[in-house]
PDB file of C-alpha atoms in Angstrom:
ATOM      1  CA  MET F   1     -18.980   4.989 -15.219  1.00  0.00           C
ATOM      2  CA  LYS F   2     -20.855   3.424 -12.327  1.00  0.00           C
ATOM      3  CA  SER F   3     -24.488   2.431 -12.515  1.00  0.00           C
ATOM      4  CA  GLU F   4     -26.928   4.780 -10.792  1.00  0.00           C
ATOM      5  CA  LYS F   5     -27.693   1.956  -8.372  1.00  0.00           C
ATOM      6  CA  ASN F   6     -24.013   1.528  -7.479  1.00  0.00           C
ATOM      7  CA  LYS F   7     -23.590   3.451  -4.212  1.00  0.00           C
ATOM      8  CA  THR F   8     -20.013   2.366  -3.488  1.00  0.00           C
ATOM      9  CA  ILE F   9     -17.853   5.126  -1.979  1.00  0.00           C
ATOM     10  CA  ASP F  10     -14.526   5.011  -3.801  1.00  0.00           C
ATOM     11  CA  PHE F  11     -13.519   8.582  -4.650  1.00  0.00           C
ATOM     12  CA  GLY F  12      -9.884   9.675  -4.694  1.00  0.00           C
ATOM     13  CA  LEU F  13      -8.385  12.300  -2.389  1.00  0.00           C
ATOM     14  CA  SER F  14      -8.030  14.755  -5.261  1.00  0.00           C
ATOM     15  CA  GLU F  15     -11.813  14.740  -5.791  1.00  0.00           C
ATOM     16  CA  TYR F  16     -12.884  15.699  -2.287  1.00  0.00           C
ATOM     17  CA  PRO F  17      -9.862  16.832  -0.239  1.00  0.00           C
ATOM     18  CA  GLU F  18     -12.164  18.599   2.225  1.00  0.00           C
ATOM     19  CA  TYR F  19     -13.129  15.281   3.826  1.00  0.00           C
ATOM     20  CA  LEU F  20      -9.567  14.515   4.898  1.00  0.00           C
ATOM     21  CA  GLU F  21      -9.165  18.078   6.142  1.00  0.00           C
ATOM     22  CA  LYS F  22     -11.977  17.487   8.632  1.00  0.00           C
ATOM     23  CA  CYS F  23     -10.110  14.601  10.245  1.00  0.00           C
ATOM     24  CA  LEU F  24      -7.808  15.245  13.189  1.00  0.00           C
ATOM     25  CA  LYS F  25      -4.106  15.208  12.298  1.00  0.00           C
ATOM     26  CA  ILE F  26      -1.375  14.768  14.899  1.00  0.00           C
ATOM     27  CA  SER F  27       1.055  17.686  14.753  1.00  0.00           C
ATOM     28  CA  ASP F  28       2.866  17.093  18.045  1.00  0.00           C
ATOM     29  CA  GLU F  29       3.575  13.453  18.946  1.00  0.00           C
ATOM     30  CA  THR F  30       4.652  14.448  22.460  1.00  0.00           C
ATOM     31  CA  LYS F  31       1.443  16.204  23.484  1.00  0.00           C
ATOM     32  CA  THR F  32      -1.327  14.217  25.157  1.00  0.00           C
ATOM     33  CA  LEU F  33      -4.722  14.894  23.608  1.00  0.00           C
ATOM     34  CA  SER F  34      -7.726  15.780  25.746  1.00  0.00           C
ATOM     35  CA  LEU F  35     -10.978  13.838  25.693  1.00  0.00           C
ATOM     36  CA  GLU F  36     -12.721  16.858  24.197  1.00  0.00           C
ATOM     37  CA  GLU F  37     -10.218  17.024  21.329  1.00  0.00           C
ATOM     38  CA  VAL F  38     -10.661  13.399  20.249  1.00  0.00           C
ATOM     39  CA  THR F  39     -14.350  12.727  20.911  1.00  0.00           C
ATOM     40  CA  ASP F  40     -16.268  12.156  17.673  1.00  0.00           C
ATOM     41  CA  LYS F  41     -13.074  12.431  15.657  1.00  0.00           C
ATOM     42  CA  ILE F  42     -11.314  10.243  13.140  1.00  0.00           C
ATOM     43  CA  ILE F  43      -7.587  10.647  13.700  1.00  0.00           C
ATOM     44  CA  PHE F  44      -5.280  10.389  10.704  1.00  0.00           C
ATOM     45  CA  GLY F  45      -2.237   8.514  11.930  1.00  0.00           C
ATOM     46  CA  ASP F  46      -0.623   5.241  13.014  1.00  0.00           C
ATOM     47  CA  SER F  47      -2.596   3.397  15.695  1.00  0.00           C
ATOM     48  CA  LEU F  48       0.350   2.879  18.066  1.00  0.00           C
ATOM     49  CA  LYS F  49       1.429   6.530  17.930  1.00  0.00           C
ATOM     50  CA  VAL F  50      -2.142   7.790  18.299  1.00  0.00           C
ATOM     51  CA  ALA F  51      -2.943   5.492  21.238  1.00  0.00           C
ATOM     52  CA  ALA F  52       0.063   6.858  23.127  1.00  0.00           C
ATOM     53  CA  LEU F  53      -1.481  10.340  23.016  1.00  0.00           C
ATOM     54  CA  LEU F  54      -5.051   9.523  24.037  1.00  0.00           C
ATOM     55  CA  PRO F  55      -6.419  10.084  27.571  1.00  0.00           C
ATOM     56  CA  HIS F  56      -6.254   7.068  29.870  1.00  0.00           C
ATOM     57  CA  GLU F  57      -9.399   5.358  31.206  1.00  0.00           C
ATOM     58  CA  SER F  58     -11.682   7.211  28.797  1.00  0.00           C
ATOM     59  CA  VAL F  59     -12.956   4.401  26.529  1.00  0.00           C
ATOM     60  CA  ASP F  60     -16.116   2.412  27.305  1.00  0.00           C
ATOM     61  CA  LEU F  61     -15.867  -0.009  24.399  1.00  0.00           C
ATOM     62  CA  LEU F  62     -12.935  -1.055  22.220  1.00  0.00           C
ATOM     63  CA  ILE F  63     -13.733  -2.613  18.842  1.00  0.00           C
ATOM     64  CA  ALA F  64     -10.675  -3.593  16.826  1.00  0.00           C
ATOM     65  CA  ASP F  65     -10.418  -5.061  13.344  1.00  0.00           C
ATOM     66  CA  PRO F  66      -6.650  -5.385  12.870  1.00  0.00           C
ATOM     67  CA  PRO F  67      -5.094  -6.702   9.645  1.00  0.00           C
ATOM     68  CA  TYR F  68      -5.483 -10.465   9.498  1.00  0.00           C
ATOM     69  CA  ASN F  69      -2.251 -12.426   9.228  1.00  0.00           C
ATOM     70  CA  LEU F  70      -2.184 -12.736   5.459  1.00  0.00           C
ATOM     71  CA  ASP F  71      -0.889 -10.811   2.462  1.00  0.00           C
ATOM     72  CA  LYS F  72      -3.325  -7.988   1.721  1.00  0.00           C
ATOM     73  CA  GLN F  73      -3.288  -4.736  -0.217  1.00  0.00           C
ATOM     74  CA  PHE F  74      -4.984  -1.690   1.278  1.00  0.00           C
ATOM     75  CA  HIS F  75      -4.885   1.000  -1.438  1.00  0.00           C
ATOM     76  CA  GLY F  76      -1.169   1.736  -1.292  1.00  0.00           C
ATOM     77  CA  TYR F  77      -0.432  -0.042   1.992  1.00  0.00           C
ATOM     78  CA  ASN F  78       0.566  -3.697   1.987  1.00  0.00           C
ATOM     79  CA  PHE F  79       0.322  -6.047   4.965  1.00  0.00           C
ATOM     80  CA  HIS F  80       2.480  -9.164   4.715  1.00  0.00           C
ATOM     81  CA  GLU F  81       1.869 -12.491   6.391  1.00  0.00           C
ATOM     82  CA  MET F  82       4.124 -13.100   9.394  1.00  0.00           C
ATOM     83  CA  ALA F  83       5.282 -16.129  11.315  1.00  0.00           C
ATOM     84  CA  TYR F  84       2.867 -17.074  14.132  1.00  0.00           C
ATOM     85  CA  GLU F  85       5.184 -15.712  16.841  1.00  0.00           C
ATOM     86  CA  ALA F  86       5.700 -12.423  14.971  1.00  0.00           C
ATOM     87  CA  TYR F  87       1.949 -11.870  14.571  1.00  0.00           C
ATOM     88  CA  GLU F  88       1.438 -12.604  18.257  1.00  0.00           C
ATOM     89  CA  LYS F  89       4.081  -9.994  19.076  1.00  0.00           C
ATOM     90  CA  TYR F  90       2.375  -7.509  16.745  1.00  0.00           C
ATOM     91  CA  THR F  91      -0.928  -8.147  18.538  1.00  0.00           C
ATOM     92  CA  GLU F  92       0.731  -7.729  21.935  1.00  0.00           C
ATOM     93  CA  GLU F  93       2.055  -4.318  20.870  1.00  0.00           C
ATOM     94  CA  TRP F  94      -1.249  -2.806  19.855  1.00  0.00           C
ATOM     95  CA  ILE F  95      -3.230  -4.419  22.702  1.00  0.00           C
ATOM     96  CA  SER F  96      -0.713  -3.056  25.229  1.00  0.00           C
ATOM     97  CA  ALA F  97      -0.991   0.390  23.657  1.00  0.00           C
ATOM     98  CA  CYS F  98      -4.804   0.378  23.866  1.00  0.00           C
ATOM     99  CA  LYS F  99      -5.243  -1.170  27.314  1.00  0.00           C
ATOM    100  CA  PRO F 100      -4.489   1.992  29.362  1.00  0.00           C
ATOM    101  CA  LEU F 101      -7.253   3.832  27.484  1.00  0.00           C
ATOM    102  CA  LEU F 102      -9.985   1.522  28.810  1.00  0.00           C
ATOM    103  CA  LYS F 103     -12.261   2.253  31.731  1.00  0.00           C
ATOM    104  CA  LYS F 104     -12.447  -0.298  34.546  1.00  0.00           C
ATOM    105  CA  ASN F 105     -15.819  -1.578  33.257  1.00  0.00           C
ATOM    106  CA  ALA F 106     -14.928  -1.506  29.538  1.00  0.00           C
ATOM    107  CA  SER F 107     -15.489  -4.306  27.047  1.00  0.00           C
ATOM    108  CA  VAL F 108     -13.270  -5.391  24.153  1.00  0.00           C
ATOM    109  CA  TYR F 109     -14.071  -7.026  20.821  1.00  0.00           C
ATOM    110  CA  VAL F 110     -11.345  -8.134  18.388  1.00  0.00           C
ATOM    111  CA  CYS F 111     -12.094  -9.399  14.880  1.00  0.00           C
ATOM    112  CA  CYS F 112      -9.983 -12.102  13.239  1.00  0.00           C
ATOM    113  CA  ASP F 113      -9.994 -15.058  10.877  1.00  0.00           C
ATOM    114  CA  TRP F 114      -9.308 -18.695  11.741  1.00  0.00           C
ATOM    115  CA  LYS F 115      -5.574 -18.426  11.065  1.00  0.00           C
ATOM    116  CA  SER F 116      -5.003 -15.474  13.405  1.00  0.00           C
ATOM    117  CA  SER F 117      -7.638 -16.370  16.004  1.00  0.00           C
ATOM    118  CA  SER F 118      -5.418 -18.487  18.268  1.00  0.00           C
ATOM    119  CA  ALA F 119      -2.627 -15.896  18.405  1.00  0.00           C
ATOM    120  CA  ILE F 120      -5.088 -13.157  19.286  1.00  0.00           C
ATOM    121  CA  GLU F 121      -6.736 -15.333  21.949  1.00  0.00           C
ATOM    122  CA  ARG F 122      -3.353 -15.964  23.597  1.00  0.00           C
ATOM    123  CA  VAL F 123      -2.647 -12.232  23.853  1.00  0.00           C
ATOM    124  CA  LEU F 124      -6.136 -11.298  25.034  1.00  0.00           C
ATOM    125  CA  SER F 125      -6.029 -13.949  27.765  1.00  0.00           C
ATOM    126  CA  ARG F 126      -2.982 -12.227  29.248  1.00  0.00           C
ATOM    127  CA  HIS F 127      -4.734  -8.864  29.550  1.00  0.00           C
ATOM    128  CA  PHE F 128      -8.496  -9.396  29.898  1.00  0.00           C
ATOM    129  CA  ILE F 129     -11.284 -11.736  30.958  1.00  0.00           C
ATOM    130  CA  ILE F 130     -12.294 -13.686  27.855  1.00  0.00           C
ATOM    131  CA  ARG F 131     -16.087 -14.042  27.764  1.00  0.00           C
ATOM    132  CA  ASN F 132     -16.826 -15.686  24.443  1.00  0.00           C
ATOM    133  CA  ARG F 133     -15.843 -16.237  20.841  1.00  0.00           C
ATOM    134  CA  ILE F 134     -18.422 -15.114  18.320  1.00  0.00           C
ATOM    135  CA  THR F 135     -18.354 -16.742  14.900  1.00  0.00           C
ATOM    136  CA  TRP F 136     -20.176 -15.010  12.078  1.00  0.00           C
ATOM    137  CA  GLN F 137     -20.966 -16.293   8.624  1.00  0.00           C
ATOM    138  CA  ARG F 138     -20.116 -14.389   5.487  1.00  0.00           C
ATOM    139  CA  GLU F 139     -22.447 -15.353   2.660  1.00  0.00           C
ATOM    140  CA  LYS F 140     -19.589 -14.461   0.329  1.00  0.00           C
ATOM    141  CA  GLY F 141     -16.268 -16.235  -0.003  1.00  0.00           C
ATOM    142  CA  ARG F 142     -13.975 -17.738  -2.555  1.00  0.00           C
ATOM    143  CA  GLY F 143     -14.353 -21.406  -3.379  1.00  0.00           C
ATOM    144  CA  ALA F 144     -11.477 -23.845  -2.996  1.00  0.00           C
ATOM    145  CA  LEU F 145     -10.741 -26.991  -5.010  1.00  0.00           C
ATOM    146  CA  LYS F 146      -8.703 -28.719  -2.288  1.00  0.00           C
ATOM    147  CA  ASN F 147     -10.120 -27.232   0.899  1.00  0.00           C
ATOM    148  CA  TRP F 148     -13.370 -26.115   2.496  1.00  0.00           C
ATOM    149  CA  LYS F 149     -14.641 -22.706   1.420  1.00  0.00           C
ATOM    150  CA  ASN F 150     -13.583 -20.088   3.975  1.00  0.00           C
ATOM    151  CA  SER F 151     -16.786 -18.254   4.932  1.00  0.00           C
ATOM    152  CA  MET F 152     -16.471 -17.769   8.722  1.00  0.00           C
ATOM    153  CA  GLU F 153     -14.773 -15.152  10.884  1.00  0.00           C
ATOM    154  CA  ASP F 154     -14.310 -14.827  14.646  1.00  0.00           C
ATOM    155  CA  ILE F 155     -14.799 -11.990  17.123  1.00  0.00           C
ATOM    156  CA  TRP F 156     -13.310 -12.386  20.619  1.00  0.00           C
ATOM    157  CA  PHE F 157     -15.375 -10.805  23.405  1.00  0.00           C
ATOM    158  CA  CYS F 158     -13.503  -9.729  26.546  1.00  0.00           C
ATOM    159  CA  THR F 159     -13.974  -7.485  29.569  1.00  0.00           C
ATOM    160  CA  VAL F 160     -11.530  -5.626  31.787  1.00  0.00           C
ATOM    161  CA  ASP F 161     -13.279  -6.622  35.013  1.00  0.00           C
ATOM    162  CA  GLU F 162     -14.630  -9.973  36.117  1.00  0.00           C
ATOM    163  CA  ASN F 163     -18.051  -8.686  37.196  1.00  0.00           C
ATOM    164  CA  ASP F 164     -18.409  -5.002  36.306  1.00  0.00           C
ATOM    165  CA  TYR F 165     -19.252  -4.629  32.617  1.00  0.00           C
ATOM    166  CA  VAL F 166     -22.155  -3.687  30.355  1.00  0.00           C
ATOM    167  CA  PHE F 167     -24.226  -6.254  28.495  1.00  0.00           C
ATOM    168  CA  ASN F 168     -27.661  -5.161  27.242  1.00  0.00           C
ATOM    169  CA  VAL F 169     -29.150  -8.457  26.103  1.00  0.00           C
ATOM    170  CA  ASP F 170     -32.594  -6.971  25.414  1.00  0.00           C
ATOM    171  CA  ALA F 171     -31.034  -4.530  22.945  1.00  0.00           C
ATOM    172  CA  VAL F 172     -29.713  -7.291  20.694  1.00  0.00           C
ATOM    173  CA  LYS F 173     -32.625  -9.676  20.373  1.00  0.00           C
ATOM    174  CA  GLN F 174     -32.911 -11.401  17.011  1.00  0.00           C
ATOM    175  CA  ARG F 175     -36.265 -11.632  15.269  1.00  0.00           C
ATOM    176  CA  ARG F 176     -36.756 -15.125  13.876  1.00  0.00           C
ATOM    177  CA  ARG F 177     -39.634 -16.678  12.011  1.00  0.00           C
ATOM    178  CA  VAL F 178     -41.620 -19.252  14.004  1.00  0.00           C
ATOM    179  CA  VAL F 179     -41.983 -22.478  12.039  1.00  0.00           C
ATOM    180  CA  ALA F 180     -44.141 -24.402  14.520  1.00  0.00           C
ATOM    181  CA  PRO F 181     -46.176 -21.830  16.499  1.00  0.00           C
ATOM    182  CA  TYR F 182     -47.281 -22.991  19.953  1.00  0.00           C
ATOM    183  CA  LYS F 183     -50.426 -21.593  21.571  1.00  0.00           C
ATOM    184  CA  VAL F 184     -51.875 -21.628  25.079  1.00  0.00           C
ATOM    185  CA  ASP F 185     -55.641 -21.071  25.371  1.00  0.00           C
ATOM    186  CA  GLY F 186     -55.646 -20.145  21.708  1.00  0.00           C
ATOM    187  CA  LYS F 187     -53.072 -17.344  22.146  1.00  0.00           C
ATOM    188  CA  PRO F 188     -49.431 -17.212  20.950  1.00  0.00           C
ATOM    189  CA  LYS F 189     -46.903 -18.477  23.509  1.00  0.00           C
ATOM    190  CA  ASP F 190     -43.685 -16.381  23.401  1.00  0.00           C
ATOM    191  CA  TRP F 191     -44.205 -15.286  19.796  1.00  0.00           C
ATOM    192  CA  GLU F 192     -46.090 -12.663  17.803  1.00  0.00           C
ATOM    193  CA  GLU F 193     -48.620 -13.159  15.037  1.00  0.00           C
ATOM    194  CA  THR F 194     -48.395 -10.535  12.237  1.00  0.00           C
ATOM    195  CA  GLU F 195     -49.670 -10.118   8.684  1.00  0.00           C
ATOM    196  CA  ASP F 196     -46.139 -10.893   7.468  1.00  0.00           C
ATOM    197  CA  GLY F 197     -45.854 -14.117   9.446  1.00  0.00           C
ATOM    198  CA  ASN F 198     -45.180 -15.431  12.938  1.00  0.00           C
ATOM    199  CA  PHE F 199     -42.075 -14.146  14.730  1.00  0.00           C
ATOM    200  CA  ARG F 200     -40.217 -14.563  18.003  1.00  0.00           C
ATOM    201  CA  ASN F 201     -37.560 -12.279  19.484  1.00  0.00           C
ATOM    202  CA  THR F 202     -34.790 -14.578  20.718  1.00  0.00           C
ATOM    203  CA  CYS F 203     -31.671 -14.046  22.811  1.00  0.00           C
ATOM    204  CA  PRO F 204     -28.516 -13.803  20.699  1.00  0.00           C
ATOM    205  CA  SER F 205     -26.082 -16.698  20.464  1.00  0.00           C
ATOM    206  CA  ASN F 206     -22.379 -16.659  19.602  1.00  0.00           C
ATOM    207  CA  PHE F 207     -23.071 -17.851  16.042  1.00  0.00           C
ATOM    208  CA  TRP F 208     -24.381 -15.178  13.682  1.00  0.00           C
ATOM    209  CA  ASP F 209     -25.868 -16.270  10.362  1.00  0.00           C
ATOM    210  CA  ASP F 210     -27.861 -13.096   9.666  1.00  0.00           C
ATOM    211  CA  ILE F 211     -25.061 -10.777   8.472  1.00  0.00           C
ATOM    212  CA  SER F 212     -24.858  -9.445   4.906  1.00  0.00           C
ATOM    213  CA  VAL F 213     -21.440  -8.286   3.736  1.00  0.00           C
ATOM    214  CA  PRO F 214     -21.767  -4.782   2.183  1.00  0.00           C
ATOM    215  CA  TYR F 215     -22.211  -4.855  -1.567  1.00  0.00           C
ATOM    216  CA  TRP F 216     -22.370  -2.287  -4.379  1.00  0.00           C
ATOM    217  CA  SER F 217     -26.017  -1.222  -4.038  1.00  0.00           C
ATOM    218  CA  MET F 218     -25.816  -0.554  -0.264  1.00  0.00           C
ATOM    219  CA  PRO F 219     -25.125   3.067   0.835  1.00  0.00           C
ATOM    220  CA  GLU F 220     -22.659   1.845   3.484  1.00  0.00           C
ATOM    221  CA  ASN F 221     -20.460   0.102   0.913  1.00  0.00           C
ATOM    222  CA  THR F 222     -16.962   1.389   0.164  1.00  0.00           C
ATOM    223  CA  ALA F 223     -14.038   0.074  -1.869  1.00  0.00           C
ATOM    224  CA  HIS F 224     -12.234  -0.970   1.322  1.00  0.00           C
ATOM    225  CA  PRO F 225     -11.225  -4.643   0.847  1.00  0.00           C
ATOM    226  CA  THR F 226     -12.176  -5.865   4.347  1.00  0.00           C
ATOM    227  CA  GLN F 227     -15.070  -3.618   5.390  1.00  0.00           C
ATOM    228  CA  LYS F 228     -17.218  -4.873   8.275  1.00  0.00           C
ATOM    229  CA  PRO F 229     -21.041  -4.557   8.025  1.00  0.00           C
ATOM    230  CA  GLU F 230     -22.782  -1.917  10.124  1.00  0.00           C
ATOM    231  CA  LYS F 231     -25.260  -4.564  11.311  1.00  0.00           C
ATOM    232  CA  LEU F 232     -22.449  -6.626  12.825  1.00  0.00           C
ATOM    233  CA  LEU F 233     -20.996  -3.591  14.613  1.00  0.00           C
ATOM    234  CA  ALA F 234     -24.444  -2.518  15.801  1.00  0.00           C
ATOM    235  CA  LYS F 235     -24.763  -5.775  17.734  1.00  0.00           C
ATOM    236  CA  LEU F 236     -21.457  -5.192  19.516  1.00  0.00           C
ATOM    237  CA  ILE F 237     -22.182  -1.538  20.266  1.00  0.00           C
ATOM    238  CA  LEU F 238     -25.745  -2.027  21.522  1.00  0.00           C
ATOM    239  CA  ALA F 239     -24.817  -5.017  23.673  1.00  0.00           C
ATOM    240  CA  SER F 240     -21.695  -3.606  25.316  1.00  0.00           C
ATOM    241  CA  SER F 241     -22.244   0.142  25.652  1.00  0.00           C
ATOM    242  CA  ASN F 242     -24.887   2.576  26.819  1.00  0.00           C
ATOM    243  CA  ALA F 243     -26.031   5.824  25.225  1.00  0.00           C
ATOM    244  CA  ASP F 244     -23.305   8.512  25.021  1.00  0.00           C
ATOM    245  CA  ALA F 245     -20.540   5.963  25.700  1.00  0.00           C
ATOM    246  CA  LEU F 246     -17.213   6.361  23.904  1.00  0.00           C
ATOM    247  CA  VAL F 247     -16.432   3.642  21.340  1.00  0.00           C
ATOM    248  CA  TYR F 248     -12.806   3.417  20.207  1.00  0.00           C
ATOM    249  CA  ASP F 249     -11.464   1.723  17.071  1.00  0.00           C
ATOM    250  CA  PRO F 250      -7.667   1.748  16.520  1.00  0.00           C
ATOM    251  CA  PHE F 251      -7.992   0.347  12.971  1.00  0.00           C
ATOM    252  CA  MET F 252     -10.814   2.511  11.661  1.00  0.00           C
ATOM    253  CA  GLY F 253     -10.587   1.622   7.982  1.00  0.00           C
ATOM    254  CA  SER F 254     -13.493   3.188   6.103  1.00  0.00           C
ATOM    255  CA  GLY F 255     -15.203   4.195   9.351  1.00  0.00           C
ATOM    256  CA  SER F 256     -17.841   1.513   9.941  1.00  0.00           C
ATOM    257  CA  THR F 257     -17.419   1.530  13.730  1.00  0.00           C
ATOM    258  CA  ALA F 258     -17.594   5.319  13.955  1.00  0.00           C
ATOM    259  CA  VAL F 259     -20.605   5.563  11.626  1.00  0.00           C
ATOM    260  CA  THR F 260     -22.533   2.848  13.447  1.00  0.00           C
ATOM    261  CA  ALA F 261     -21.735   4.371  16.847  1.00  0.00           C
ATOM    262  CA  LYS F 262     -23.014   7.729  15.647  1.00  0.00           C
ATOM    263  CA  LYS F 263     -26.224   6.211  14.302  1.00  0.00           C
ATOM    264  CA  LEU F 264     -26.842   4.511  17.654  1.00  0.00           C
ATOM    265  CA  GLY F 265     -26.287   7.570  19.860  1.00  0.00           C
ATOM    266  CA  ARG F 266     -22.754   6.791  21.017  1.00  0.00           C
ATOM    267  CA  HIS F 267     -19.591   8.857  20.779  1.00  0.00           C
ATOM    268  CA  PHE F 268     -16.647   7.558  18.807  1.00  0.00           C
ATOM    269  CA  CYS F 269     -12.929   7.940  18.335  1.00  0.00           C
ATOM    270  CA  GLY F 270     -10.565   6.069  16.079  1.00  0.00           C
ATOM    271  CA  SER F 271      -7.358   6.165  14.090  1.00  0.00           C
ATOM    272  CA  GLU F 272      -6.538   5.246  10.507  1.00  0.00           C
ATOM    273  CA  MET F 273      -3.182   5.548   8.730  1.00  0.00           C
ATOM    274  CA  ASN F 274      -4.593   5.509   5.170  1.00  0.00           C
ATOM    275  CA  ALA F 275      -5.606   9.027   4.129  1.00  0.00           C
ATOM    276  CA  GLN F 276      -8.076   7.801   1.515  1.00  0.00           C
ATOM    277  CA  TYR F 277      -9.923   5.652   4.050  1.00  0.00           C
ATOM    278  CA  CYS F 278     -10.084   8.606   6.447  1.00  0.00           C
ATOM    279  CA  ALA F 279     -11.784  10.657   3.736  1.00  0.00           C
ATOM    280  CA  TRP F 280     -14.292   7.886   2.998  1.00  0.00           C
ATOM    281  CA  ALA F 281     -15.050   7.562   6.708  1.00  0.00           C
ATOM    282  CA  GLN F 282     -15.656  11.282   7.055  1.00  0.00           C
ATOM    283  CA  LYS F 283     -17.972  11.205   4.044  1.00  0.00           C
ATOM    284  CA  ARG F 284     -19.971   8.372   5.644  1.00  0.00           C
ATOM    285  CA  LEU F 285     -20.228  10.263   8.937  1.00  0.00           C
ATOM    286  CA  GLU F 286     -21.807  13.188   7.132  1.00  0.00           C
ATOM    287  CA  MET F 287     -24.206  10.849   5.329  1.00  0.00           C
ATOM    288  CA  ALA F 288     -25.238   9.496   8.753  1.00  0.00           C
ATOM    289  CA  GLU F 289     -26.522  12.954   9.712  1.00  0.00           C
ATOM    290  CA  SER F 290     -29.558  12.430   7.480  1.00  0.00           C
ATOM    291  CA  ASP F 291     -29.775   8.629   7.326  1.00  0.00           C
ATOM    292  CA  LYS F 292     -29.433   6.659  10.556  1.00  0.00           C
ATOM    293  CA  SER F 293     -30.797   3.398   9.154  1.00  0.00           C
ATOM    294  CA  ILE F 294     -28.810   0.188   9.550  1.00  0.00           C
ATOM    295  CA  GLN F 295     -29.438  -2.633   7.105  1.00  0.00           C
ATOM    296  CA  GLY F 296     -30.979  -5.581   8.960  1.00  0.00           C
ATOM    297  CA  TYR F 297     -31.856  -3.639  12.119  1.00  0.00           C
ATOM    298  CA  ALA F 298     -35.268  -2.048  12.610  1.00  0.00           C
ATOM    299  CA  ASP F 299     -37.858  -1.548  15.350  1.00  0.00           C
ATOM    300  CA  GLY F 300     -35.251  -2.360  17.990  1.00  0.00           C
ATOM    301  CA  VAL F 301     -34.529  -5.903  16.772  1.00  0.00           C
ATOM    302  CA  PHE F 302     -32.146  -7.635  14.372  1.00  0.00           C
ATOM    303  CA  TRP F 303     -33.942  -9.349  11.517  1.00  0.00           C
ATOM    304  CA  GLU F 304     -32.957 -12.470   9.627  1.00  0.00           C
ATOM    305  CA  ARG F 305     -30.908 -11.961   6.494  1.00  0.00           C
ATOM    306  CA  ASN F 306     -32.949 -10.800   3.485  1.00  0.00           C
ATOM    307  CA  SER F 307     -36.163 -10.609   5.512  1.00  0.00           C
ATOM    308  CA  SER F 308     -39.030  -9.056   3.531  1.00  0.00           C
ATOM    309  CA  ALA F 309     -40.826  -8.189   6.782  1.00  0.00           C
ATOM    310  CA  GLN F 310     -37.792  -6.223   7.936  1.00  0.00           C
ATOM    311  CA  GLN F 311     -37.716  -4.326   4.658  1.00  0.00           C
ATOM    312  CA  LYS F 312     -41.369  -3.377   5.137  1.00  0.00           C
ATOM    313  CA  ALA F 313     -40.652  -2.180   8.677  1.00  0.00           C
ATOM    314  CA  CYS F 314     -37.796   0.023   7.431  1.00  0.00           C
ATOM    315  CA  SER F 315     -39.947   1.490   4.658  1.00  0.00           C
ATOM    316  CA  ALA F 316     -42.769   2.250   7.091  1.00  0.00           C
ATOM    317  CA  ARG F 317     -40.380   3.951   9.499  1.00  0.00           C
ATOM    318  CA  LYS F 318     -38.840   6.112   6.763  1.00  0.00           C
ATOM    319  CA  ALA F 319     -42.291   7.122   5.534  1.00  0.00           C
ATOM    320  CA  LYS F 320     -43.299   8.087   9.081  1.00  0.00           C
ATOM    321  CA  ASN F 321     -40.170  10.216   9.537  1.00  0.00           C
TER     322      ASN F 321
END
C-alpha cells in the first residue's frame, strides 16, 4: 500500500483500461492521418510507423527524448546498448522520419546523455541548424567508486531555418536571488525588493541547475524510469513555440511533453509504443484539466530549485483561483 502522500501514477492496464481506449490507435498503416485527427492525441504505436502517417509541415516544435544508448528496461520493453555506429544509424532513421513533419520555421530539441550526445549531434548537423547544447543538472544520480557521479544530461537545440524561428526569451526568464543588491538614487537597479527577499529576472543560459527530477510526492510523477520534469519541458515549449502551436513528441513515454504543452496553451501530438505508458499519459492529461500548475514555474518566471518564495507564489495563485 502506498502512503497517502505518494502520488506516483503506476496503475496497471487492467485497473483502468478506459485510459488506453482514449488514445488513438492506428488501424490502417497505409492511410495518412489528417491534422484534425492527430491534434491533441496520444497515438499508440511505433514512432517510425506513426511518423510516416502524419501530415507534412504541420509541426511547430519537435521535442524528442529517445532511448539513451544503454541497457534499459521499460516495463516489458528492453532497449539494448548498441555500437556507436549502430546508434547513429538508429538516430538517423527516426530523425529522417520526423523531418518532413516540421514547418519551415520549426525548432527541434533532442534529449540525450553524454555517451549518446556526440552521435546525436552528428545526425542533427546533417539535417538542421544547430543553435546550442543545453546541459541540465539532475540532483539525483548514482554514485561511482571509480568514476565521477553522472548527474548531467544534454539537450540539443536546432532549427530548420537559419533565420526564421521562434525564440521567446522573455517567456523563460529565471528568477534568481540577488546576493549583493545594487541601488541607484536609493532605488533597486535591475532587481526587485520583496518581503521574501531581493530577486532579479535573468536571461536563461544553456546550463540549468534549477530542475527537480519528479519524485513520489509530486502529482506529475509516474513509474516511468526516465521521466522528464514538466519544468524542463516548459522552458523548451515557452521559448520555442507560441500559443496554439503544435508540439510533437515521437517518444512520448508517460506524456510529460503533451501534459506540459496542454498546461501552457499549446496543442500536442505524440506516439508511444508501450500501452501502459499511453494510459498513464492519458490519465495525466485529464488531471491537467483541473490543475495547470507546473512545479518551479509561477507568475511567468522560473524559480530557483526549492525556492520558498516560489512556493508562496503558487499557494497565493491557487487560493485566488
